[in-house]
PDB file of C-alpha atoms and ligand atoms in Angstrom:
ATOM      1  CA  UNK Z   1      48.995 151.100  71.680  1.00  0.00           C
ATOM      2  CA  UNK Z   2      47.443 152.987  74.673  1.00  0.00           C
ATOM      3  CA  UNK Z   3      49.866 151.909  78.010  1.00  0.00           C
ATOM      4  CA  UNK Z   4      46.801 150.312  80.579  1.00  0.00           C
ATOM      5  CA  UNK Z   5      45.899 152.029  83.630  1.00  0.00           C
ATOM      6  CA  UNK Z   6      48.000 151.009  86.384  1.00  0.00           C
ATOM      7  CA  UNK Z   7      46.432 148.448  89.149  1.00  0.00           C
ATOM      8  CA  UNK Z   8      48.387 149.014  91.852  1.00  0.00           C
ATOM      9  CA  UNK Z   9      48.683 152.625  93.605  1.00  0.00           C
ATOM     10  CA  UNK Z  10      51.909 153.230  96.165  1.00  0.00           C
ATOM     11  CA  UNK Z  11      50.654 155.784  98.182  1.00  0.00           C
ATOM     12  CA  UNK Z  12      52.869 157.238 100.974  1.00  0.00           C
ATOM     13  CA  UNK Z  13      52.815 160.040 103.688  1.00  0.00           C
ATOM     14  CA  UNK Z  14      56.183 161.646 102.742  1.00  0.00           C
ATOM     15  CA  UNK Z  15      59.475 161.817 100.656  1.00  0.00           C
ATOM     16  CA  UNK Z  16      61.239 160.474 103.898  1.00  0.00           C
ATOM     17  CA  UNK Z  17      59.221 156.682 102.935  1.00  0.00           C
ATOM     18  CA  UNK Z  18      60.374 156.310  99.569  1.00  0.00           C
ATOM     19  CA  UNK Z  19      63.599 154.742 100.862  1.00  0.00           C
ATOM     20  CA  UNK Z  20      61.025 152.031 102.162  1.00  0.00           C
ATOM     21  CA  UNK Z  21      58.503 152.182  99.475  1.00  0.00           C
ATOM     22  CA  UNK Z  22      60.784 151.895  96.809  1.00  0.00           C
ATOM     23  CA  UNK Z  23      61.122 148.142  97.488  1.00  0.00           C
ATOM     24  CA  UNK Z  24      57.454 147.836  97.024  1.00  0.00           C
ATOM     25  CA  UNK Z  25      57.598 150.021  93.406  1.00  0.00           C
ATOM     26  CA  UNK Z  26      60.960 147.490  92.802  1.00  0.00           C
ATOM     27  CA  UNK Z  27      59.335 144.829  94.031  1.00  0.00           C
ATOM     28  CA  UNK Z  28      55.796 145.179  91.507  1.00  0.00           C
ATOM     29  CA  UNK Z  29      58.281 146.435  88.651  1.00  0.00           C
ATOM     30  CA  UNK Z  30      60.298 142.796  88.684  1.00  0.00           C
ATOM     31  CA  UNK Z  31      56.410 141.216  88.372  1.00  0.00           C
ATOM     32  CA  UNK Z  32      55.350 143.489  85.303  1.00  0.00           C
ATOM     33  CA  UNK Z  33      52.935 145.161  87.216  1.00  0.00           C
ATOM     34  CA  UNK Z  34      51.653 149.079  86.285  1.00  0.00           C
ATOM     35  CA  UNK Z  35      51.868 150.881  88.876  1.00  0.00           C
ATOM     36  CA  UNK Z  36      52.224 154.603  90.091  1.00  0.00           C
ATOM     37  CA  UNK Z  37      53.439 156.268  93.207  1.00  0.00           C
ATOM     38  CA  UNK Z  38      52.625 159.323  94.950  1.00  0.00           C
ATOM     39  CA  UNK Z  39      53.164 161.218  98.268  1.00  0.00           C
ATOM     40  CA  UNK Z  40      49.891 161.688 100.168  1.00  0.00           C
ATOM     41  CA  UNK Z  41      49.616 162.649 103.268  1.00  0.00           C
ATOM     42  CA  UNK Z  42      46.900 162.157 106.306  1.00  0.00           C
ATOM     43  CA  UNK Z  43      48.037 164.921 108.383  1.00  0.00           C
ATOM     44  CA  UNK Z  44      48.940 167.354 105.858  1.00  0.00           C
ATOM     45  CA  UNK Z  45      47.295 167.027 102.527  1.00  0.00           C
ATOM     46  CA  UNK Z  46      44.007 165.714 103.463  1.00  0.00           C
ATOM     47  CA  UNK Z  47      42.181 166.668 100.645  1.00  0.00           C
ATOM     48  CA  UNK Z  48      44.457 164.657  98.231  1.00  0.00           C
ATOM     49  CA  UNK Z  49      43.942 161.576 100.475  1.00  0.00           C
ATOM     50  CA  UNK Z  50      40.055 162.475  99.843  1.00  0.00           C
ATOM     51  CA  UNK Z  51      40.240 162.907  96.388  1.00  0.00           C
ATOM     52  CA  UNK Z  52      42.080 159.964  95.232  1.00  0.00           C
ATOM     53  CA  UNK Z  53      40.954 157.327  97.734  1.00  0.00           C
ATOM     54  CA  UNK Z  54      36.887 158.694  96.721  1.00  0.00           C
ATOM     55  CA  UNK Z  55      38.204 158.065  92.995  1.00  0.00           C
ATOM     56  CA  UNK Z  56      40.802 155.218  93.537  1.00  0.00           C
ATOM     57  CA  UNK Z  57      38.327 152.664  91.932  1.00  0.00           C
ATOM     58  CA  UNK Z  58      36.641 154.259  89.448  1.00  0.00           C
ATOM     59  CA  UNK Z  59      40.105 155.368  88.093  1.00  0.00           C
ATOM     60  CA  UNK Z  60      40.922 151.429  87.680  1.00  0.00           C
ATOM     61  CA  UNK Z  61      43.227 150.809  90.322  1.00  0.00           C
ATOM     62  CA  UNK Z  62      42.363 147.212  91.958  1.00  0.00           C
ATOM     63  CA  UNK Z  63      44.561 147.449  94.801  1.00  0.00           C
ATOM     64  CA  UNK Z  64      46.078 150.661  96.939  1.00  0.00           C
ATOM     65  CA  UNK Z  65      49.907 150.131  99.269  1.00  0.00           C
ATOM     66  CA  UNK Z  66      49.513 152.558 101.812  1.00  0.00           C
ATOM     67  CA  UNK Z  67      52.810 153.672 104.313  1.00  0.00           C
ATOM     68  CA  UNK Z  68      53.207 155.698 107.125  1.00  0.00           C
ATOM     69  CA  UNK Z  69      55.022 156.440 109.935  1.00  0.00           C
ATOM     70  CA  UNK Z  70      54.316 156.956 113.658  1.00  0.00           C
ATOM     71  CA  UNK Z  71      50.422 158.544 114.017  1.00  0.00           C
ATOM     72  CA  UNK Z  72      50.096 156.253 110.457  1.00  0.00           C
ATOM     73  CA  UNK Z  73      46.465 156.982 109.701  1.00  0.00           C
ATOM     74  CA  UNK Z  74      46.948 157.285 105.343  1.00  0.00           C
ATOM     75  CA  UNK Z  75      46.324 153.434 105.399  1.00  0.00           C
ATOM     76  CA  UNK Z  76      42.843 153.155 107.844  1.00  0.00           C
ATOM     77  CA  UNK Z  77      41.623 156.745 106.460  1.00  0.00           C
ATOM     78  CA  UNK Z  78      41.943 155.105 102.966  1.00  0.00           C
ATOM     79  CA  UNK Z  79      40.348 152.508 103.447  1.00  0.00           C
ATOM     80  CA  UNK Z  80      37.331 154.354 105.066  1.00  0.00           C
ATOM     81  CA  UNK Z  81      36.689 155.829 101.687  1.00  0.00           C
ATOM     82  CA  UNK Z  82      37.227 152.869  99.296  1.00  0.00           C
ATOM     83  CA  UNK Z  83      36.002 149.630  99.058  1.00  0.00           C
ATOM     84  CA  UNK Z  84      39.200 148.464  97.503  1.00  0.00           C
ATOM     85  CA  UNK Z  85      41.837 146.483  99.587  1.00  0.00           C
ATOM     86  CA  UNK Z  86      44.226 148.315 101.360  1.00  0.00           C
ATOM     87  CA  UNK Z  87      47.383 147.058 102.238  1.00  0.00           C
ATOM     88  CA  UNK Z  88      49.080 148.753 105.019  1.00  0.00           C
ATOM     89  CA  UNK Z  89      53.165 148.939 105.412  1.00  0.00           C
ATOM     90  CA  UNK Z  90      54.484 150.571 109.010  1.00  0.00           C
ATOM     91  CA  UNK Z  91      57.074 152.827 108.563  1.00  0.00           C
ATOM     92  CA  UNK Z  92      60.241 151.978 110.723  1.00  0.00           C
ATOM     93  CA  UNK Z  93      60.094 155.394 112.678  1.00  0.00           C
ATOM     94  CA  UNK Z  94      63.160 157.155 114.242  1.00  0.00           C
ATOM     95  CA  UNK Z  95      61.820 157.092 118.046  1.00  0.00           C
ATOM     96  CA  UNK Z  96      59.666 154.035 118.277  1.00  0.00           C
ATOM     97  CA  UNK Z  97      61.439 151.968 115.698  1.00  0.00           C
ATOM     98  CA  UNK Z  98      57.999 151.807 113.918  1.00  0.00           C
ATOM     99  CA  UNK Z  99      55.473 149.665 116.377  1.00  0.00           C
ATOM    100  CA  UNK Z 100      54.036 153.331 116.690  1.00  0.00           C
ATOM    101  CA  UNK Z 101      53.500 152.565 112.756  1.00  0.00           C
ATOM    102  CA  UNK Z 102      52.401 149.447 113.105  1.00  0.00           C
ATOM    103  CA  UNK Z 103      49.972 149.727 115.954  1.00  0.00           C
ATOM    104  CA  UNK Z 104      48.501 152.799 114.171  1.00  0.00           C
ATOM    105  CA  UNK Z 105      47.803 150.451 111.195  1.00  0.00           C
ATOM    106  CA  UNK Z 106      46.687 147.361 112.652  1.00  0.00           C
ATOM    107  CA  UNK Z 107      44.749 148.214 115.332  1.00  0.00           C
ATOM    108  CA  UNK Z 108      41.641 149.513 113.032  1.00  0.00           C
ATOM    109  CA  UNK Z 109      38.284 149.532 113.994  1.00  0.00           C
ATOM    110  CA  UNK Z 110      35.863 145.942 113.407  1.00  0.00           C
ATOM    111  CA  UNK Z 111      34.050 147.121 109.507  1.00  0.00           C
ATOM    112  CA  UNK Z 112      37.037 148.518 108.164  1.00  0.00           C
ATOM    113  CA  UNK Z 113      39.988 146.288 107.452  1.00  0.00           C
ATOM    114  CA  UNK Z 114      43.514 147.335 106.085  1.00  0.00           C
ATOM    115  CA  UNK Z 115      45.938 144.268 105.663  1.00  0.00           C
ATOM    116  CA  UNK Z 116      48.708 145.423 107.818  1.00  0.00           C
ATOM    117  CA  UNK Z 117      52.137 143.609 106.703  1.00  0.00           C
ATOM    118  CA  UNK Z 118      55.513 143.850 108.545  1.00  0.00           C
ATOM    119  CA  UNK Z 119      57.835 146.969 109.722  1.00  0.00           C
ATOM    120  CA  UNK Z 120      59.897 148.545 106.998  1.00  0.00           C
ATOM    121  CA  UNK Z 121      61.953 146.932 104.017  1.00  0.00           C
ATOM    122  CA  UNK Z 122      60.541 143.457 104.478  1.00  0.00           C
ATOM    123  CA  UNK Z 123      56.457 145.156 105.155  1.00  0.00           C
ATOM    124  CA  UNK Z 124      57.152 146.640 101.139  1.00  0.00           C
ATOM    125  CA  UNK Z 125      58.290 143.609  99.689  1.00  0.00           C
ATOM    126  CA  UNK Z 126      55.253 141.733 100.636  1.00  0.00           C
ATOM    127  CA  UNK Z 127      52.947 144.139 100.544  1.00  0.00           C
ATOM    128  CA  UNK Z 128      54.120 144.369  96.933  1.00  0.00           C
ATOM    129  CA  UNK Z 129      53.872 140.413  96.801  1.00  0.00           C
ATOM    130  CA  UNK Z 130      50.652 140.291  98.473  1.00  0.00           C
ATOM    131  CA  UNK Z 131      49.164 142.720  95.742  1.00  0.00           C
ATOM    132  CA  UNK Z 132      50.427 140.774  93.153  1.00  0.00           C
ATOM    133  CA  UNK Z 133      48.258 137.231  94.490  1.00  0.00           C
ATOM    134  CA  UNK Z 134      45.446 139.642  94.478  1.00  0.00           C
ATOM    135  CA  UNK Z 135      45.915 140.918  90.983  1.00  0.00           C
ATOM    136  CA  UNK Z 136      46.944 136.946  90.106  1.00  0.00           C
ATOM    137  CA  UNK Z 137      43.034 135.698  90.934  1.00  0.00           C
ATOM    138  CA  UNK Z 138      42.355 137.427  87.840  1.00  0.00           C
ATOM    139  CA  UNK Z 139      45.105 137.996  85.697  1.00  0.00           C
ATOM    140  CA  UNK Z 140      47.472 134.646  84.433  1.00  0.00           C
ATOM    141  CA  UNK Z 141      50.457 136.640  83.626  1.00  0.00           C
ATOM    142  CA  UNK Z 142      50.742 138.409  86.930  1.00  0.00           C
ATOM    143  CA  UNK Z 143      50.041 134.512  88.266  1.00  0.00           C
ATOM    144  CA  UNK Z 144      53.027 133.436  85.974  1.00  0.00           C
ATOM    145  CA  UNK Z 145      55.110 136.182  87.131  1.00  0.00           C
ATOM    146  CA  UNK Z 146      54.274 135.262  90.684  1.00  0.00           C
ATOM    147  CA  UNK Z 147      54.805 131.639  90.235  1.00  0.00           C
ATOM    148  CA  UNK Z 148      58.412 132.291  88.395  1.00  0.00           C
ATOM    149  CA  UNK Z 149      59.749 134.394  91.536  1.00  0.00           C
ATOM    150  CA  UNK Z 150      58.739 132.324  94.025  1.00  0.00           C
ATOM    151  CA  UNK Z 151      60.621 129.111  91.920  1.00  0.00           C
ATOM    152  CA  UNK Z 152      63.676 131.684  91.652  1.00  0.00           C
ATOM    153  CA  UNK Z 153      63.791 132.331  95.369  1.00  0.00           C
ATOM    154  CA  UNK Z 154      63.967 128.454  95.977  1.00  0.00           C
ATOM    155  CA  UNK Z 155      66.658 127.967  93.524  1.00  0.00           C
ATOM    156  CA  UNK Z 156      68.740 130.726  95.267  1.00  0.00           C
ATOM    157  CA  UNK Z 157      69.169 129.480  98.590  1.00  0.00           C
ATOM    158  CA  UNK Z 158      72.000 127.396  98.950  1.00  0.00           C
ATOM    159  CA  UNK Z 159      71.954 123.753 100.963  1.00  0.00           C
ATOM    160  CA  UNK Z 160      74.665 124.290 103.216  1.00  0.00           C
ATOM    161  CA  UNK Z 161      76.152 127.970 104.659  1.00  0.00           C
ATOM    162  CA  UNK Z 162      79.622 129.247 103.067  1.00  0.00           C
ATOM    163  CA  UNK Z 163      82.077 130.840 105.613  1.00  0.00           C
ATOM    164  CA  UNK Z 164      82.084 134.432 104.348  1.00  0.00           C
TER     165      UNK Z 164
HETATM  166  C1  RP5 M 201      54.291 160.311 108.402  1.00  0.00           C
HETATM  167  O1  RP5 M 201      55.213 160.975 109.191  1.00  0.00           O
HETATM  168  C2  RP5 M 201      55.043 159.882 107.185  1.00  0.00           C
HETATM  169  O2  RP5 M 201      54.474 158.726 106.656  1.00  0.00           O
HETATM  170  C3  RP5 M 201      56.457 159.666 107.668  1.00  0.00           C
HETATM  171  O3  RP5 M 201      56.747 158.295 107.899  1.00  0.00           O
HETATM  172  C4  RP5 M 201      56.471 160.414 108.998  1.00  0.00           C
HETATM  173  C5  RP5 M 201      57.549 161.483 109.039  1.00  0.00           C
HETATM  174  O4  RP5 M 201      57.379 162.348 107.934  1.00  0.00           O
HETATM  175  P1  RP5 M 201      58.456 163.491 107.628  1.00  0.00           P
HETATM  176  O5  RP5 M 201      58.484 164.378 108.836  1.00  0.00           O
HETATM  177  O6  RP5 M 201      59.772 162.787 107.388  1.00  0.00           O
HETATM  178  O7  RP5 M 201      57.954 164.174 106.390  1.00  0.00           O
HETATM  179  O8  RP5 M 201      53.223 161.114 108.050  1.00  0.00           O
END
């Protein structure tokens, strides 16, 4: 049987995010969900940012995780050229421990939203999990998948702390 085209792209601006981003890929991987990842940058690759967000959604993909760090414009130039949402993760950056990243993500222009989630390991995770209640509008197994991590989380905290 033909594998289905991934939903979900991971798109970063460099090799130096994937210590970040892998959470996310982790993250959608644990839920069953298809989905690639590939190093595109703003700055310095511009026409690959063109060409895939101009063909992200007739290629199939519903929903596009974009990181970057400090002058983070792969999420907000994305989303300029797609009508798909864009979720946006700020890199944790050496000199401004990432609210350069996060500024540069949030602060976009009224017309043009990107859903801008937290700083670093934590932004991945949910961006990951915030793609996945997208997906699970539409899809009962990714809302199955969804429903049995978030009952597995519960379970695993403890009701009182241990002394370590
Ligand atoms: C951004 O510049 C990338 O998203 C990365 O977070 C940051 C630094 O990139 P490298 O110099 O490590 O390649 O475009």
């Amino acid at each position: 049987m033909p594998k289905s085209q991934p939903s979900v792209a991971i798109i970063m601006g460099s090799q130096s995010d994937w210590d970040t981003m892998r959470h996310a890929s982790e993250t959608l991987k644990g839920l069953g969900i298809d989905h690639v990842s590939r190093i595109i940058s703003a700055h310095r690759t511009p026409k690959r940012l063109y060409d895939f967000a101009a063909a992200a959604k007739s290629k199939g993909f519903k929903v596009i995780i974009a990181a970057a760090g400090g002058a983070a414009h792969l999420p907000g130039m994305t989303a300029s050229m797609t009508l798909l949402p864009v979720l946006g993760v700020p890199i944790e950056s050496q000199s401004l421990k990432g609210m350069d990243s996060l500024l540069s993500i949030a602060q976009m222009p009224g017309g043009v939203p990107v859903g801008t989630l937290a700083i670093g390991k934590s932004g991945a995770i949910n961006a990951a999990l915030l793609a996945a209640a997208i997906l699970a509008l539409g899809d009962r197994k990714v809302a199955g998948a969804l429903d049995r991590f978030r009952a597995a989380q519960t379970a695993a905290v403890a009701d009182a702390p241990k002394d370590s």
